[in-house]
Structure formats: C-alpha cells, structure tokens
One Martini backbone bead per residue (centre of mass of N, CA, C, O) as a GRO file, in nm:
protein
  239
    1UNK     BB    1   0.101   0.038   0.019
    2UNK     BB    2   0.056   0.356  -0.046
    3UNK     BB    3   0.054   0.707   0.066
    4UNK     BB    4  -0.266   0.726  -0.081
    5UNK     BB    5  -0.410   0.518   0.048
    6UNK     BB    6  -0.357   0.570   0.346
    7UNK     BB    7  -0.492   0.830   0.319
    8UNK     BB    8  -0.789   0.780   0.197
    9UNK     BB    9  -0.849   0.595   0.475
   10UNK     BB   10  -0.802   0.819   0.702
   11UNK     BB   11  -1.035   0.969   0.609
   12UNK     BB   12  -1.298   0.768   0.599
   13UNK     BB   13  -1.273   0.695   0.905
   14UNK     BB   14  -1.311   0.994   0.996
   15UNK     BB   15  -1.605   1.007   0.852
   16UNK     BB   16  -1.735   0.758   0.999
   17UNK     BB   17  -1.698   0.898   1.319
   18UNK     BB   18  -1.857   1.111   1.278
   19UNK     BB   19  -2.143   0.993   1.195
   20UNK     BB   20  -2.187   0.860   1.412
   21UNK     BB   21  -2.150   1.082   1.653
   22UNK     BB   22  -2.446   1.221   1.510
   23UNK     BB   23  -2.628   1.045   1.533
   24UNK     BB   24  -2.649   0.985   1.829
   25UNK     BB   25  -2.697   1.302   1.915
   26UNK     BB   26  -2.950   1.302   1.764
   27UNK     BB   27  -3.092   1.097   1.939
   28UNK     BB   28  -3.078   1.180   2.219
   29UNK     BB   29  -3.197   1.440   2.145
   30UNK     BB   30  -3.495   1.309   2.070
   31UNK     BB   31  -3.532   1.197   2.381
   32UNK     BB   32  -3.542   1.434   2.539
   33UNK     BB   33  -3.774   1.568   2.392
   34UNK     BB   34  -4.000   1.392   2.522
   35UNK     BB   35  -3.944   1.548   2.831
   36UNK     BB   36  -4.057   1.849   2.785
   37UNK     BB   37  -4.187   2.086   2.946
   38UNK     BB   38  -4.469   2.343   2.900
   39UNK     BB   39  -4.475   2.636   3.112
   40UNK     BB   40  -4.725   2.814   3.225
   41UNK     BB   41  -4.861   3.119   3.309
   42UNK     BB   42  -5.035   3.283   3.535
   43UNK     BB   43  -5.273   3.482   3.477
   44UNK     BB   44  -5.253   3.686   3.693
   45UNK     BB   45  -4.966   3.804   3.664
   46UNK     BB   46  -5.067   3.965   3.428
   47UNK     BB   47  -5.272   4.131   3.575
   48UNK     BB   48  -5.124   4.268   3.790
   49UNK     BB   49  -4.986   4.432   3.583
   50UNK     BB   50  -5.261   4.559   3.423
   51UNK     BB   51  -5.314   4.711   3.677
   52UNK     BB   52  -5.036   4.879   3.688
   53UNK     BB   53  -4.933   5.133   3.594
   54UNK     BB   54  -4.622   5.108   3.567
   55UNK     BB   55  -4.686   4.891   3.345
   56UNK     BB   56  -4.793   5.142   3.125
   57UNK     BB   57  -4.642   5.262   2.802
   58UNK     BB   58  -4.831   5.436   2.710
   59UNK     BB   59  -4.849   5.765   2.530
   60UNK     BB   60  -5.199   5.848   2.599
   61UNK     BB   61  -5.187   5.921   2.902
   62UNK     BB   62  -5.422   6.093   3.127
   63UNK     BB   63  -5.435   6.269   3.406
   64UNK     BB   64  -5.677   6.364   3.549
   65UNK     BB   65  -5.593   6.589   3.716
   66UNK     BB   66  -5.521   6.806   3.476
   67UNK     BB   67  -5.754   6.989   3.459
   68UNK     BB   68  -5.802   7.085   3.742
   69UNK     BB   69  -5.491   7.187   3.738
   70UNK     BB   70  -5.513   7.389   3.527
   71UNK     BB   71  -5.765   7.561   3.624
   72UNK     BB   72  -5.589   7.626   3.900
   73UNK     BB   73  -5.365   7.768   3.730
   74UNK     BB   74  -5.553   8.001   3.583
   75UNK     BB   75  -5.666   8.098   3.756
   76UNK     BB   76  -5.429   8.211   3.993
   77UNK     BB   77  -5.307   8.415   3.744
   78UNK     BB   78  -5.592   8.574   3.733
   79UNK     BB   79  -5.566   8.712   4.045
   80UNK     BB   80  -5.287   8.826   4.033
   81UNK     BB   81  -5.310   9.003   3.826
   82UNK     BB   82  -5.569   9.140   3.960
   83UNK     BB   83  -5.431   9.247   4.159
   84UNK     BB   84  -5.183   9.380   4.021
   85UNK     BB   85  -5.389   9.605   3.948
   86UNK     BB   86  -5.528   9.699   4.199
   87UNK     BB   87  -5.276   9.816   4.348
   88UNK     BB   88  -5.184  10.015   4.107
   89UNK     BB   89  -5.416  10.172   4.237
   90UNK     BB   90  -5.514  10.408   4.357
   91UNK     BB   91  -5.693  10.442   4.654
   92UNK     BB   92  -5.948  10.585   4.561
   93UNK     BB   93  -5.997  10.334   4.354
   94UNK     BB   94  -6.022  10.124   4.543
   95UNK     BB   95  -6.287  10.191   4.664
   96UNK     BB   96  -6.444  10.189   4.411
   97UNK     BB   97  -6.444   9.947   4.368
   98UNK     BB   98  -6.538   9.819   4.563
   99UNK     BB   99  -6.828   9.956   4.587
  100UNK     BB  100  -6.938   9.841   4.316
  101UNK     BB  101  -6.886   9.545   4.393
  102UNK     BB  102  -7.110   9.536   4.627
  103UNK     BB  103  -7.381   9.686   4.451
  104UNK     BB  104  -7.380   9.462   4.253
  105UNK     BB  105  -7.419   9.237   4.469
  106UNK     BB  106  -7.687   9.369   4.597
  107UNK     BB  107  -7.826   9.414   4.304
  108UNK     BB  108  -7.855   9.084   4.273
  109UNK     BB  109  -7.980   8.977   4.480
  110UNK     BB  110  -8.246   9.126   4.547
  111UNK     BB  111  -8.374   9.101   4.240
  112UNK     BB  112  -8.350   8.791   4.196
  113UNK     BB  113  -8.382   8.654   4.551
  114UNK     BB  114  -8.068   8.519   4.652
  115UNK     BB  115  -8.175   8.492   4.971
  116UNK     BB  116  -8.376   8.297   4.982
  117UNK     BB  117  -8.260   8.038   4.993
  118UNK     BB  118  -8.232   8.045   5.325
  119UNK     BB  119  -8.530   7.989   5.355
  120UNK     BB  120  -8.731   7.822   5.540
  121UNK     BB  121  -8.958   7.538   5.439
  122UNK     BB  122  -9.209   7.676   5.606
  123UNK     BB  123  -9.208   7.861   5.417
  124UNK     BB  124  -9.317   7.980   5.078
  125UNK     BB  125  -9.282   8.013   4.788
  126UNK     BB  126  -9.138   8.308   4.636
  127UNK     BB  127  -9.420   8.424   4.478
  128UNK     BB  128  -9.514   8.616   4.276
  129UNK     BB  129  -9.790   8.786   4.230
  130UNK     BB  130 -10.010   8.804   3.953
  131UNK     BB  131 -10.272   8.904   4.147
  132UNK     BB  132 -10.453   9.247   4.100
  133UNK     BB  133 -10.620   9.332   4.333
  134UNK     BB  134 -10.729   9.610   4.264
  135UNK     BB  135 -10.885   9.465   3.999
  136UNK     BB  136 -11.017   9.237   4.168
  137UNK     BB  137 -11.200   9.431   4.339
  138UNK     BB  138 -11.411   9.503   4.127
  139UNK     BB  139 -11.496   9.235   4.191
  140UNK     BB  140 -11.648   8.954   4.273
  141UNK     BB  141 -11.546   8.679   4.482
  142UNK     BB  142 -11.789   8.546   4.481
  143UNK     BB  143 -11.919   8.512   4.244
  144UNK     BB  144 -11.644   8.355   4.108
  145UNK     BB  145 -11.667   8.127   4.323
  146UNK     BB  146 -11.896   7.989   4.217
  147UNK     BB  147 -11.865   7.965   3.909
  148UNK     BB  148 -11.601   7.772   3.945
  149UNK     BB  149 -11.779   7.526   4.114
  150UNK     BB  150 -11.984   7.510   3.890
  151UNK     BB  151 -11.721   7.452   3.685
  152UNK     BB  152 -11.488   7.297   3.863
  153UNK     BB  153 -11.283   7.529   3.877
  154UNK     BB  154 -11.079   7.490   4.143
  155UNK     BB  155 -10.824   7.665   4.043
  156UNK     BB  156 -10.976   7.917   4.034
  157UNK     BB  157 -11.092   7.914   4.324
  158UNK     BB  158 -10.822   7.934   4.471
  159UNK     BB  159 -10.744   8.211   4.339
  160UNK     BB  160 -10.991   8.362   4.495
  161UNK     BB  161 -10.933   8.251   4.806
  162UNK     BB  162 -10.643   8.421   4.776
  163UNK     BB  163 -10.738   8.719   4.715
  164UNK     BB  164 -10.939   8.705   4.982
  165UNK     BB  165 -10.667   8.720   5.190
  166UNK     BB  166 -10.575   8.972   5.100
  167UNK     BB  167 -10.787   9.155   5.136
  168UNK     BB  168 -10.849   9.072   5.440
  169UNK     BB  169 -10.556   9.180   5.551
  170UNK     BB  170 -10.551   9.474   5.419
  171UNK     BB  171 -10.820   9.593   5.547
  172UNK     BB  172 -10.676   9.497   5.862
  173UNK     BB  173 -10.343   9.617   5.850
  174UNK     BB  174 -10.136   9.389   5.794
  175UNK     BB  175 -10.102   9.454   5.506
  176UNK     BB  176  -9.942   9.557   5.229
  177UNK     BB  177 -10.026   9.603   4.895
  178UNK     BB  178  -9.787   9.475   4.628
  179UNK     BB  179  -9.677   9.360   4.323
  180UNK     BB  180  -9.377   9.252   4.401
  181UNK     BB  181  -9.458   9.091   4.621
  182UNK     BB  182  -9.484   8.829   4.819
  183UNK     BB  183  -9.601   8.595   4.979
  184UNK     BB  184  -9.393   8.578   5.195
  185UNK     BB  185  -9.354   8.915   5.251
  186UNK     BB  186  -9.651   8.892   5.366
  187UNK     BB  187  -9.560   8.703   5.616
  188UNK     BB  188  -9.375   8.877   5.749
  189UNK     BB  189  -9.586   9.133   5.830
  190UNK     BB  190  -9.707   8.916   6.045
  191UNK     BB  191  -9.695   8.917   6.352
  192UNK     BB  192  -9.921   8.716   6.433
  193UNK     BB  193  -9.823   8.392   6.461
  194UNK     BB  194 -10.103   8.244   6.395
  195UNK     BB  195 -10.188   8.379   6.121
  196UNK     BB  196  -9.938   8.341   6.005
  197UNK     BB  197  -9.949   8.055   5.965
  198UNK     BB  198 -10.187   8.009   5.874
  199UNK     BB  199 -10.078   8.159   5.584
  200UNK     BB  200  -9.862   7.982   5.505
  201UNK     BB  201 -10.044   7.721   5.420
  202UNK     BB  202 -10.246   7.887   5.229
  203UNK     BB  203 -10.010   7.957   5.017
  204UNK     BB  204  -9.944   7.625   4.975
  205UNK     BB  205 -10.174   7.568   4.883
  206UNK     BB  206 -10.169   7.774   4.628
  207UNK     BB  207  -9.966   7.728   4.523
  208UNK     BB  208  -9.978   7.401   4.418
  209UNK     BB  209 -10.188   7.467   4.242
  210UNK     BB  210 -10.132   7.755   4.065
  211UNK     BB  211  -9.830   7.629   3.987
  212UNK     BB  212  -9.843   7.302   4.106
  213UNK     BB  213 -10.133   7.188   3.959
  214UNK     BB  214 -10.267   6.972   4.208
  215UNK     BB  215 -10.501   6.802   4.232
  216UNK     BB  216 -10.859   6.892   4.220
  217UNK     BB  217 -11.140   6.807   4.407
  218UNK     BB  218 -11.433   6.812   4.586
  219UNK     BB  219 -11.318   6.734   4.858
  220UNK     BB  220 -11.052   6.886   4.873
  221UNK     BB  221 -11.184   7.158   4.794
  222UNK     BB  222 -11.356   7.192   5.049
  223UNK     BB  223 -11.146   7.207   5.278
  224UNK     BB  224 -10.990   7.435   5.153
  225UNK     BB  225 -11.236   7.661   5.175
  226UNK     BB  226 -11.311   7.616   5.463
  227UNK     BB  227 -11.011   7.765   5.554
  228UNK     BB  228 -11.051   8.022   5.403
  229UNK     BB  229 -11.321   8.114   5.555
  230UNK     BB  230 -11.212   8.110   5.835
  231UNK     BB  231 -11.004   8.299   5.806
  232UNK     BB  232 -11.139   8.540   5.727
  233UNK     BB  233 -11.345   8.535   5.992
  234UNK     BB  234 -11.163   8.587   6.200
  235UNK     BB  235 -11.023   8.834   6.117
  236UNK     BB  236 -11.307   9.007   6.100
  237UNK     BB  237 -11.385   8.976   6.404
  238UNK     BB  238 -11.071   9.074   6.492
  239UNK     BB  239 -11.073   9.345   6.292
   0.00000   0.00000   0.00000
C-alpha cells in the first residue's frame, strides 16, 4: 500500500467516526426532547401587571387631575394679574372698585331674590302674586268663587279664595299690598304667630294649586274652601 491509499483510508475512517458521532448525538436528543414540559404562567400573573399603572407604557394616557390642575392653574394667574393690577390703582380708586363690587353685589342678590333660598322650608315658595288685588277688587270675588265651583274649575276657585285672603288681611292692615312683593314677604309683615302660619299654609296650599298644578277634586276642594273661609272670618271678627 502506498502513501495516498494510506491517505485516503484515513480520510475514510475519520468521516465514518464523526457520521457515527452525529447520529448518536442526534438519537440522544430526539430522546430528551420527549419528556420536555412546557410549563404555562399563571393568568394572574399578567393581571396583576396590566392592572399596575407603572407597567402602563402608552404614550397617550392622560392624568385625570390634569384638567383640574389646569383650571387651578389658569385662575390662579387671573386672580394675581387682577391683585396686581388693583394694588397699582391710587387708593381713591380702589376704594371706588370696592364700592361698585358691593353695589352690584347688592342688587344682584336683591333683585334676583337669591337671598331667598337661605329661607326655611316652613315658608312658601317665593312667587310674585300674579293676581292685581286692585283689579280683582273691582270684581265679586264671592261671585267669581261659586261660577268657578259651579264650572268645577276648582283651580280658579282656589286662586279667588286666596286673592280675598288678601283683600281681608290688607282691609284689617295687617299686610300693606303691592304688585313686587311675594307671598313669603306678605307672611312676613304678620306680625301675630297663629295668623302667620295660618297664612303660610293656605299660601302653600296656594302655590300648589295654582303653580304646581296639583290635582283638585270636589272633596279636597271643599276642605280647602272651608279652611280659607274660616281664616277670612277670624280675620274679620278680630280686627
């Protein structure tokens, strides 16, 4: 045998022993890979994470207290600019701004009447009298109240027994009446307690009827009829 057969069988032999080594090799792990577990992580887990602002990383979330922080922000600046600007007024004129603020704050409130709701609920709601004593004086109110019982329309009925509620408290000078003033302001003119609230009722009684619509029948109607008379007739008796 000479040196290039020599040569040639070692070639052979050492890719015999690496192909041998390779299958072994590959058989080995063919075997491991069948008892592999692939092991699942618990849903929790990832809850937890996504209920975490901090693992949050989108770029469009927005801090709810932003707007908030915001308008405090924004006042903040006008209320400094507006110091800073009333500080730099002679003091004449700061004076004279106060006064105005006052002013309009005054007949805000006043005209408005949004004193009125500080009143307690035991008086009646502020409404204007609608009705013009003066004119419906020209009237029967006795006669307005039977044509209105006879046509059923008790809702005009109640609002005759409380125009002569009026008629019979300014007769007695207990109340001064004018077209501005509401019902609480004529209760308020009462001086005598049991009067007073006798008239906060049947004002309340007023309003519901002839504001809050109120549904009025013949029975309830008579009951109120009979307590507005007898309040007239006191009226009359004492004074």
């Amino acid at each position: 045998m000479n040196r290039t057969q020599s040569s040639w069988w070692i070639v052979f032999g050492f890719l015999q022993l690496t192909s041998i080594a390779y299958c072994q090799e590959q058989a080995k792990a063919g075997e491991n890979s069948m008892f592999i577990e692939i092991r699942q992580p618990d849903t929790s887990f990832f809850s937890a994470y996504k209920a975490d602002k901090d693992f949050i990383y989108q770029s469009n979330l927005v801090d709810e207290n932003i707007f908030w922080l915001t308008i405090k922000e924004q006042l903040g600046r006008f209320f400094e600019t507006t110091s800073d600007l009333f500080l730099a007024l002679p003091i004449l004129f700061q004076v004279l701004v106060i006064l105005m603020i006052i002013a309009f704050l005054f007949v805000a409130i006043t005209k408005t009447k949004v004193y009125k709701v500080f009143y307690t609920q035991d008086k009646p709601a502020a409404y204007v009298s609608d009705a013009a004593l003066t004119e419906e004086q020209e009237l029967d109110l006795q006669i307005a109240i039977q044509q209105a019982e006879v046509m059923e329309a008790y809702r005009n009925a109640v609002r005759y027994h409380f125009l002569r509620v009026l008629e019979t408290l300014e007769l007695a000078h207990l109340i001064r009446y004018s077209r501005e003033k509401t019902n609480r302001d004529y209760g308020n003119e009462i001086i005598n307690q049991e009067i007073q609230s006798e008239f906060w009722f049947l004002s309340n009684m007023y309003n519901l009827v002839w504001y809050g619509y109120a549904p009025v029948n013949r029975e309830n109607y008579k009951q109120l009829a009979d307590r507005f008379l007898r309040f007239c007739r006191n009226i009359h008796e004492e004074h």
